[in-house]
PDB file of C-alpha atoms in Angstrom:
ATOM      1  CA  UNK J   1      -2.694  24.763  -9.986  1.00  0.00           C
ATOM      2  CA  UNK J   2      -3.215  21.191 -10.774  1.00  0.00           C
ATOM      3  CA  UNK J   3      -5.973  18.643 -11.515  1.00  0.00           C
ATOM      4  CA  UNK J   4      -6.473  15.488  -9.771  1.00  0.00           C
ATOM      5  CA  UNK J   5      -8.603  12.299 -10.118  1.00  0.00           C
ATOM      6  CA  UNK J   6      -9.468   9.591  -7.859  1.00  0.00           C
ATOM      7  CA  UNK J   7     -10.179   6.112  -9.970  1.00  0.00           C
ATOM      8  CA  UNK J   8     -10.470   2.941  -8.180  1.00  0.00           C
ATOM      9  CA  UNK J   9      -7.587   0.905  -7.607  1.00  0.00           C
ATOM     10  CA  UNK J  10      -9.438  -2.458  -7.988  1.00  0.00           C
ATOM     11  CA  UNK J  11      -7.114  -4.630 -10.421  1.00  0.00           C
ATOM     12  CA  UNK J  12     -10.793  -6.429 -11.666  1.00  0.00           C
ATOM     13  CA  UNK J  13     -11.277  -3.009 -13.454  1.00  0.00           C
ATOM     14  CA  UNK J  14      -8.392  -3.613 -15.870  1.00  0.00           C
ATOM     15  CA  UNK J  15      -9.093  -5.435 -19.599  1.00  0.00           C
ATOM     16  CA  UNK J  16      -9.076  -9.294 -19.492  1.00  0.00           C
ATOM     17  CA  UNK J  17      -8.846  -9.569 -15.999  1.00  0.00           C
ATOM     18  CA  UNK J  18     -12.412 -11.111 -15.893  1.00  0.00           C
ATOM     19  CA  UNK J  19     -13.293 -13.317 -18.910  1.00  0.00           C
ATOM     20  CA  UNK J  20     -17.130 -12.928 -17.544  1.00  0.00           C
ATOM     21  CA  UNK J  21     -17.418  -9.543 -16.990  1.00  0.00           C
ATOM     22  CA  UNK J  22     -20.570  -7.774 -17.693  1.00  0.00           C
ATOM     23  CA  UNK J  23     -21.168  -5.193 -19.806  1.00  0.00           C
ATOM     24  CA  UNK J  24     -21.535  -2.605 -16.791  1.00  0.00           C
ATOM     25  CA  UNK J  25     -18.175  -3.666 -16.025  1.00  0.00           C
ATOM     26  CA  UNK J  26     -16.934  -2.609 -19.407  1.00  0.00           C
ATOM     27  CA  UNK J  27     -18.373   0.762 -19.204  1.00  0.00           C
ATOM     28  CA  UNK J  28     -16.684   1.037 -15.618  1.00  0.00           C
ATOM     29  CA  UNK J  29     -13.420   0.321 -17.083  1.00  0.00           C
ATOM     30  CA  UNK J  30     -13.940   2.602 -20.046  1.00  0.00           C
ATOM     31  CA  UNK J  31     -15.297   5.435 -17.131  1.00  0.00           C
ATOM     32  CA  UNK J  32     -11.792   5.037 -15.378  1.00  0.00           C
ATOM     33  CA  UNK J  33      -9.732   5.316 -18.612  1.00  0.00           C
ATOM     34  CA  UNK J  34     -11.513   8.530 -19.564  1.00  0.00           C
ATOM     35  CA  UNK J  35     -10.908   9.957 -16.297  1.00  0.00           C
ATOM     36  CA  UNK J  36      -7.395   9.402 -16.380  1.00  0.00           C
ATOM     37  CA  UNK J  37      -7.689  10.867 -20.267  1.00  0.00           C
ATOM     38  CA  UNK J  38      -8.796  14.242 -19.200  1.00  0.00           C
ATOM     39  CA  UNK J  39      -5.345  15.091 -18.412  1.00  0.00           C
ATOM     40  CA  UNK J  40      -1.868  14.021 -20.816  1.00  0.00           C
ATOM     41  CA  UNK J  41       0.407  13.213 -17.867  1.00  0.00           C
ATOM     42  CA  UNK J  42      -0.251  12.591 -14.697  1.00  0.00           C
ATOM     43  CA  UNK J  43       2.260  12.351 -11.515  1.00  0.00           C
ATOM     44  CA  UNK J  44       1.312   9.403  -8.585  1.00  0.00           C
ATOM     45  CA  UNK J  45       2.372  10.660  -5.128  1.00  0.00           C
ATOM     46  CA  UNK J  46       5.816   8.865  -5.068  1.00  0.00           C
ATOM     47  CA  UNK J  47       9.540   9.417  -5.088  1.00  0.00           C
ATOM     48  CA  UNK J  48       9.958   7.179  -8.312  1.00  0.00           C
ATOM     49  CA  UNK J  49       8.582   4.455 -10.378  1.00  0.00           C
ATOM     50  CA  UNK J  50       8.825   0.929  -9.568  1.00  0.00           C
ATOM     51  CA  UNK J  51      10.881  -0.685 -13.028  1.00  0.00           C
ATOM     52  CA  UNK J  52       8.239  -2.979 -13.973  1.00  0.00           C
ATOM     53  CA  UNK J  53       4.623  -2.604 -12.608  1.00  0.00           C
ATOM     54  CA  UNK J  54       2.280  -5.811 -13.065  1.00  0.00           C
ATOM     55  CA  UNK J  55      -0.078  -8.101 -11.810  1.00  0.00           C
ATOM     56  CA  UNK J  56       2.512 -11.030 -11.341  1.00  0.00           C
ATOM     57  CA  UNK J  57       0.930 -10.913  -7.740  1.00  0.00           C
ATOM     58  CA  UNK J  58      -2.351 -12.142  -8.823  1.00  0.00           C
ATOM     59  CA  UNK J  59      -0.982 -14.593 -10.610  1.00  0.00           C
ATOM     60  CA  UNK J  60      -1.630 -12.956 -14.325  1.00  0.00           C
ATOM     61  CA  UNK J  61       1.718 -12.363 -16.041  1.00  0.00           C
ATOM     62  CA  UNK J  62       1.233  -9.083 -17.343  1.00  0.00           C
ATOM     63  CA  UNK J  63       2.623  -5.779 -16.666  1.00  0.00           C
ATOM     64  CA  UNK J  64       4.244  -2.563 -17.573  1.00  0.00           C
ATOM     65  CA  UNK J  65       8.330  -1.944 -18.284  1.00  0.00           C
ATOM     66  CA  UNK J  66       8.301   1.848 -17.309  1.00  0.00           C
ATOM     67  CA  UNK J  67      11.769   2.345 -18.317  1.00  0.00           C
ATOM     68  CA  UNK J  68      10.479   1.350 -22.203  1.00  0.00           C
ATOM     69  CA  UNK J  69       7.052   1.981 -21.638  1.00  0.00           C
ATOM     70  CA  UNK J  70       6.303  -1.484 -23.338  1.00  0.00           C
ATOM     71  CA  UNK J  71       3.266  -4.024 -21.919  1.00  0.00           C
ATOM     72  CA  UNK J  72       4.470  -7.312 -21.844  1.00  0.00           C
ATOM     73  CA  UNK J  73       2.626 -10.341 -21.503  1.00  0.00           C
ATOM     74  CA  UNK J  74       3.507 -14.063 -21.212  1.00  0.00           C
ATOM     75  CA  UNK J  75       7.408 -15.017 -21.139  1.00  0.00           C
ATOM     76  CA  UNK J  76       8.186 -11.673 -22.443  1.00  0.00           C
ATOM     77  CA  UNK J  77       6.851 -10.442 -19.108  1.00  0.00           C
ATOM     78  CA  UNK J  78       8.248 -13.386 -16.841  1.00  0.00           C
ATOM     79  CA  UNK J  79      11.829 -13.064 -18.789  1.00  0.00           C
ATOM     80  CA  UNK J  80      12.332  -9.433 -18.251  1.00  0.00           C
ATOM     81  CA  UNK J  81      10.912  -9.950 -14.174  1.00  0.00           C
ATOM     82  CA  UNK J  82      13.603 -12.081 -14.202  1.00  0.00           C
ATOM     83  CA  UNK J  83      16.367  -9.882 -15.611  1.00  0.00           C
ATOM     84  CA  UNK J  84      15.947  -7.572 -12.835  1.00  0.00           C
ATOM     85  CA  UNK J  85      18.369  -6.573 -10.533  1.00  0.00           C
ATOM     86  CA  UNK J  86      18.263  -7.322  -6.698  1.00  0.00           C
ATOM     87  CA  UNK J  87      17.588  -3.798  -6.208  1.00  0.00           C
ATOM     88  CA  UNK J  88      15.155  -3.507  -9.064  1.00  0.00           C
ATOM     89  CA  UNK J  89      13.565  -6.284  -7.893  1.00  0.00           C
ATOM     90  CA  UNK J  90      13.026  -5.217  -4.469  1.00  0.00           C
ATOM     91  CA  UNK J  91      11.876  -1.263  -5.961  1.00  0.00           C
ATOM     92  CA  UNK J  92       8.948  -3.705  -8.083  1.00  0.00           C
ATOM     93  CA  UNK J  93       7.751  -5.808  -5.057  1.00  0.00           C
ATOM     94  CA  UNK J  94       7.715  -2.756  -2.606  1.00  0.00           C
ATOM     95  CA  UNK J  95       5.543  -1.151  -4.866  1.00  0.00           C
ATOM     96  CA  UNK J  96       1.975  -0.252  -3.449  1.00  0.00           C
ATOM     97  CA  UNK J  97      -0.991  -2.699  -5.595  1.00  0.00           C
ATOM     98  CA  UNK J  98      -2.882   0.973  -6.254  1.00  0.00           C
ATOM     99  CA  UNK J  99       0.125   2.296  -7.980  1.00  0.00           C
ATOM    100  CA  UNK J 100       0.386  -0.698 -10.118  1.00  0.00           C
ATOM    101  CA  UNK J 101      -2.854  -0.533 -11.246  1.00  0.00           C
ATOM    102  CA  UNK J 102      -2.794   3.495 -11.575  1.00  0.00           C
ATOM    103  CA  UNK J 103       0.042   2.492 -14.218  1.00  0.00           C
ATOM    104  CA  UNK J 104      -1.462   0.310 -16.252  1.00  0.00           C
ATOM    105  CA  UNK J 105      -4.758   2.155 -16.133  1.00  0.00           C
ATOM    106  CA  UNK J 106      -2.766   4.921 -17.622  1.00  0.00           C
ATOM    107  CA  UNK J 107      -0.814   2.751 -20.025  1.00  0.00           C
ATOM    108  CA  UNK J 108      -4.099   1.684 -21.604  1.00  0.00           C
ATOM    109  CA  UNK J 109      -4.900   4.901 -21.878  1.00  0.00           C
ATOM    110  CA  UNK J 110      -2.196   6.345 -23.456  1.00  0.00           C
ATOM    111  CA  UNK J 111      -1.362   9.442 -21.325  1.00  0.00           C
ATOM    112  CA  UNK J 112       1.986   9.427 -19.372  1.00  0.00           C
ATOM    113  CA  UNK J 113       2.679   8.831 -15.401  1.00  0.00           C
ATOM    114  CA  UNK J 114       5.836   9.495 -13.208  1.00  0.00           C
ATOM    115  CA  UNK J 115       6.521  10.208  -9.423  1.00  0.00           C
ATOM    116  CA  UNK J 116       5.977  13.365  -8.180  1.00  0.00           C
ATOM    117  CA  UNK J 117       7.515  16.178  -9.850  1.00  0.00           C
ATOM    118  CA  UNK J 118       6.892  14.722 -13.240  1.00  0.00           C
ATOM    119  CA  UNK J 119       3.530  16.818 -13.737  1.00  0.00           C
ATOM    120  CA  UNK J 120       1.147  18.866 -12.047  1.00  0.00           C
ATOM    121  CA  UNK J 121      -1.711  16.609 -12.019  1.00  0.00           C
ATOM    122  CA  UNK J 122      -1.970  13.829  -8.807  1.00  0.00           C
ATOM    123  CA  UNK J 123      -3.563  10.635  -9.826  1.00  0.00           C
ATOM    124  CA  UNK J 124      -4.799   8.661  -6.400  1.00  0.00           C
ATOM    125  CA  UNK J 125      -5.896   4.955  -6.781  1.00  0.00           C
ATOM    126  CA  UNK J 126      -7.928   4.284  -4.156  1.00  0.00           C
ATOM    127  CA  UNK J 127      -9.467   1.341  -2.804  1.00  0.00           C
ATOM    128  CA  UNK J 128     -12.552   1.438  -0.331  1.00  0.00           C
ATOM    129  CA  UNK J 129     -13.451  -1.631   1.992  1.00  0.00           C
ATOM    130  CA  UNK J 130     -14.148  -4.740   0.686  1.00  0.00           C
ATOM    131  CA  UNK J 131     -15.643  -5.628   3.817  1.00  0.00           C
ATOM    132  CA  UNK J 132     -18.374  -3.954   3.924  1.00  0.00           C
ATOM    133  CA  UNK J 133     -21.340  -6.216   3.573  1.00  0.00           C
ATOM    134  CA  UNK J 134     -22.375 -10.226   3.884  1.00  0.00           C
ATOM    135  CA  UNK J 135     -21.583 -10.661  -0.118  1.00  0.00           C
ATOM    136  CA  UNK J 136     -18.706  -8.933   0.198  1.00  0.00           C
ATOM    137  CA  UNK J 137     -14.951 -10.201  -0.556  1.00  0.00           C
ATOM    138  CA  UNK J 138     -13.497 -10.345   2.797  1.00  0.00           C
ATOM    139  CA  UNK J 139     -15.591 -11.369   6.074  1.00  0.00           C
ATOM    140  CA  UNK J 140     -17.916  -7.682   7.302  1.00  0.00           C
ATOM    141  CA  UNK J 141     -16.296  -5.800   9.581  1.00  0.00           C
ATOM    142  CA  UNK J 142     -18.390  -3.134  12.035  1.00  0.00           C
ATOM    143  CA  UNK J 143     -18.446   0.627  11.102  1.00  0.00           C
ATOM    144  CA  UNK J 144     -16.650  -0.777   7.130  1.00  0.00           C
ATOM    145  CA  UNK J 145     -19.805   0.904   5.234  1.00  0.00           C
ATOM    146  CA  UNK J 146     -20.452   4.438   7.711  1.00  0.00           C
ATOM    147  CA  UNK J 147     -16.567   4.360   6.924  1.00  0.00           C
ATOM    148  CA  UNK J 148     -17.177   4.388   2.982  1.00  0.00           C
ATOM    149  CA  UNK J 149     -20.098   6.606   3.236  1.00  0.00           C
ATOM    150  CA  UNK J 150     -17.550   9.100   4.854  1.00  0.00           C
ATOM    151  CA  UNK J 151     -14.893   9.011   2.931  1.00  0.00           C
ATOM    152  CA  UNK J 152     -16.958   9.630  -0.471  1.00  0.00           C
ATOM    153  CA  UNK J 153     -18.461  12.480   1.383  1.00  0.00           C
ATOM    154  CA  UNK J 154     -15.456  14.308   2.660  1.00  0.00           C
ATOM    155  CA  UNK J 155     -14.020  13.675  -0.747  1.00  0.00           C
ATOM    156  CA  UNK J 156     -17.097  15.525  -2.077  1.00  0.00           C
ATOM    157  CA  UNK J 157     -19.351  17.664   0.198  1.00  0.00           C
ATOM    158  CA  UNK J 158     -19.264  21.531   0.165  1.00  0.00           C
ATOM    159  CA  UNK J 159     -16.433  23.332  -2.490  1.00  0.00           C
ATOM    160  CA  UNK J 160     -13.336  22.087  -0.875  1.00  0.00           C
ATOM    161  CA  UNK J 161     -12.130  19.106   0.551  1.00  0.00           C
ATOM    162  CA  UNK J 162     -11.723  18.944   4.589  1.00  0.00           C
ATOM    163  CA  UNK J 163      -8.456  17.388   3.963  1.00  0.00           C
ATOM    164  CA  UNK J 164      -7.764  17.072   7.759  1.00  0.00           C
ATOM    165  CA  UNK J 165     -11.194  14.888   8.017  1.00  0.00           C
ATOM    166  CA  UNK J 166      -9.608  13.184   4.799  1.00  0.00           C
ATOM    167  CA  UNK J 167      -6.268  12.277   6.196  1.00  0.00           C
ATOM    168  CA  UNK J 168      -7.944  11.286   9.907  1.00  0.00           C
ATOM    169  CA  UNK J 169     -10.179   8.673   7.855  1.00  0.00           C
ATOM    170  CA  UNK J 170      -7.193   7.645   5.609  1.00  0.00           C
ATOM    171  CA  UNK J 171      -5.285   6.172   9.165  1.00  0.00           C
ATOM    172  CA  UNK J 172      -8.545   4.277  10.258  1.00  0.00           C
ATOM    173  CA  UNK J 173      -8.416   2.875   6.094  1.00  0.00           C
ATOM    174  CA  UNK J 174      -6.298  -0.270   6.918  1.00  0.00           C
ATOM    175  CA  UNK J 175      -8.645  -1.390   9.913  1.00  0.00           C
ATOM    176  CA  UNK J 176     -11.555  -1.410   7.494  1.00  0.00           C
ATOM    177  CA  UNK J 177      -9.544  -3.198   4.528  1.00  0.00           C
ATOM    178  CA  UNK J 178      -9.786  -0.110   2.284  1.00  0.00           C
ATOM    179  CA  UNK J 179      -6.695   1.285   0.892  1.00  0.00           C
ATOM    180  CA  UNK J 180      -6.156   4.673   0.783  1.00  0.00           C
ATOM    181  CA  UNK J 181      -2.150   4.841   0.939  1.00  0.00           C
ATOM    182  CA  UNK J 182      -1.732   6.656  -2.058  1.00  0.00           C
ATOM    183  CA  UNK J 183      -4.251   9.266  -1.503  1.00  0.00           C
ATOM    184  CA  UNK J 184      -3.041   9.929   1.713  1.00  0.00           C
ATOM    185  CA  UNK J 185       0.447  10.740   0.463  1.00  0.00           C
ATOM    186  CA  UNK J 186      -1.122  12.958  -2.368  1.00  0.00           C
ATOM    187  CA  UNK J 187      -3.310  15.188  -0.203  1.00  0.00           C
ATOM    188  CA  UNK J 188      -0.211  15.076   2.655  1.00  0.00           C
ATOM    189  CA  UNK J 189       2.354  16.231  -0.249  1.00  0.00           C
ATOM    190  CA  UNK J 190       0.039  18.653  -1.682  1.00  0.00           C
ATOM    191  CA  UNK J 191      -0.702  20.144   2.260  1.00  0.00           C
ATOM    192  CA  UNK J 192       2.753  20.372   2.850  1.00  0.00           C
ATOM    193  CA  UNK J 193       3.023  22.777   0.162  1.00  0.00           C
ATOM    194  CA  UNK J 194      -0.109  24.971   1.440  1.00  0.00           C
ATOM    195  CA  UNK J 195      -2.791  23.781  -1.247  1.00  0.00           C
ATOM    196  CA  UNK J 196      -6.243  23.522  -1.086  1.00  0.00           C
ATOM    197  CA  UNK J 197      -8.213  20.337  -3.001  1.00  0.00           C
ATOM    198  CA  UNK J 198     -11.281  21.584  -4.445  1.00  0.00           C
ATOM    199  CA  UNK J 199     -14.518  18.772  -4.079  1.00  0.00           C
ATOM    200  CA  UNK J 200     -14.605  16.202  -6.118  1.00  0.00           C
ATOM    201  CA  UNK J 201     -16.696  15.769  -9.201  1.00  0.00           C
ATOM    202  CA  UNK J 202     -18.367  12.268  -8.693  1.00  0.00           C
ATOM    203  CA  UNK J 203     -18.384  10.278 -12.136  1.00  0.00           C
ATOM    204  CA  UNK J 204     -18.746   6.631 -10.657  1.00  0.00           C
ATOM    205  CA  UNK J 205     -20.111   5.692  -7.430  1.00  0.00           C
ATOM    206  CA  UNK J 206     -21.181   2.201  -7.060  1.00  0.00           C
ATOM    207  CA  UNK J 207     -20.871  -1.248  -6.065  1.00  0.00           C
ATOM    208  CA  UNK J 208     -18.683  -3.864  -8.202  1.00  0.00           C
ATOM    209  CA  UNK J 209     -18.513  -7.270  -6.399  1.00  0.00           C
ATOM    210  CA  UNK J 210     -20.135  -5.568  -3.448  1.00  0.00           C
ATOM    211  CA  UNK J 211     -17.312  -3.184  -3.202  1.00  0.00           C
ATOM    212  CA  UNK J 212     -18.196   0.578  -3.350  1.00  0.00           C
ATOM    213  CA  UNK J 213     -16.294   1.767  -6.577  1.00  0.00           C
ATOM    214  CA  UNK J 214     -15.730   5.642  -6.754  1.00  0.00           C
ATOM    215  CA  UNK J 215     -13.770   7.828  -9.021  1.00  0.00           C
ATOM    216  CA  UNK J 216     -13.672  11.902 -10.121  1.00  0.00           C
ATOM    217  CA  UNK J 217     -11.628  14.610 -10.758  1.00  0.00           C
ATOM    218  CA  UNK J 218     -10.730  18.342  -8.966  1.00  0.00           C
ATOM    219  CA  UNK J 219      -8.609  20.683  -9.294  1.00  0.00           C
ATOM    220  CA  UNK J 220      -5.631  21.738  -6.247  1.00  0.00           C
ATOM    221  CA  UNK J 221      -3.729  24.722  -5.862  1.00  0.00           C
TER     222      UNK J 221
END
């Protein structure tokens, strides 16, 4: 048996990301890093770490090395990007934007993170739609809140988690810009292997720039 957490996967969460953040956002960011805390390693539902883990595609050069386990900033983080291999390189750009920010999340936070096999405990980054209303990042799209609403409540209704309801709304994710990738290989790895997901404990659930931000923790077995 196993823990997991859901924290959102939005990279405006991190530290200095926004220089005007409000204080509510501070308190989000420090609500994420605690959930990841309540565990000292965590595994993300992959086969293996991408070598460097950053937010070079937002244009912020900062990131992880997770061979060293050093944050690098600046030219330190542009030279070693560079320094990569072909293969390296392609690992690093192949690797999902929720994982990235699952990394550093647990960087900051001082607890360890590998692929799967590396611990017991699933961390899922999630992302729901940022489409969801007029004020909204990206343009509304039809259904993009009823499909928020749902996928909060499947995630926590009743004891356990209706992860076939779970998995059906993680396929539609993509068509309502949400991204749910990583949770969707989590609950499918931990299915495959004939666990149950208890509910999740809600410990955020609200809107940041108009996108619903969620995160929690459970317990599998």
């Amino acid at each position: 048996m196993g823990a997991f957490a859901i924290i959102p996967a939005a990279p405006v969460l991190l530290e200095n990301i926004d220089r005007s953040e409000t204080a509510r956002m501070a308190e989000l960011r420090t609500a994420a890093r605690d959930t990841v805390s309540t565990q000292t390693d965590w595994a993300l539902p992959i086969e293996t770490l991408p070598p460097v883990a950053g937010l070079g595609g937002w244009g912020i050069d900062r990131g992880v090395d997770t061979r060293t386990g050093r944050l690098l900033s600046g030219t330190d983080w542009v030279d070693t990007v560079y320094t990569l291999t072909m293969d390296e390189r392609r690992l690093a750009e192949a690797a999902d934007p929720a994982v990235i920010v699952a990394i550093l999340h647990a960087h900051a936070a001082g607890v360890d993170i590998g692929p799967l096999g590396s611990s017991e405990h699933l961390l899922l980054p999630i992302d729901l739609s940022g489409a969801a209303t007029e004020d909204a990042p990206l343009a509304p799209i039809d259904g993009a809140p009823e499909f928020d609403h749902a996928v909060v409540e499947t995630l926590t209704a009743g004891t356990s988690i209706d992860t076939e309801r779970l998995l059906d709304l993680c396929d539609q994710a993509e068509t309502m810009a949400a991204n749910l990738s990583v949770l969707a290989s989590g609950i499918r790895h931990a299915v495959d292997q004939g666990a149950r997901f208890s509910s999740l404990e809600p410990i955020v659930d609200e809107r940041v720039h108009e996108v619903r931000t969620f995160c929690g923790t459970g317990l599998w077995e």
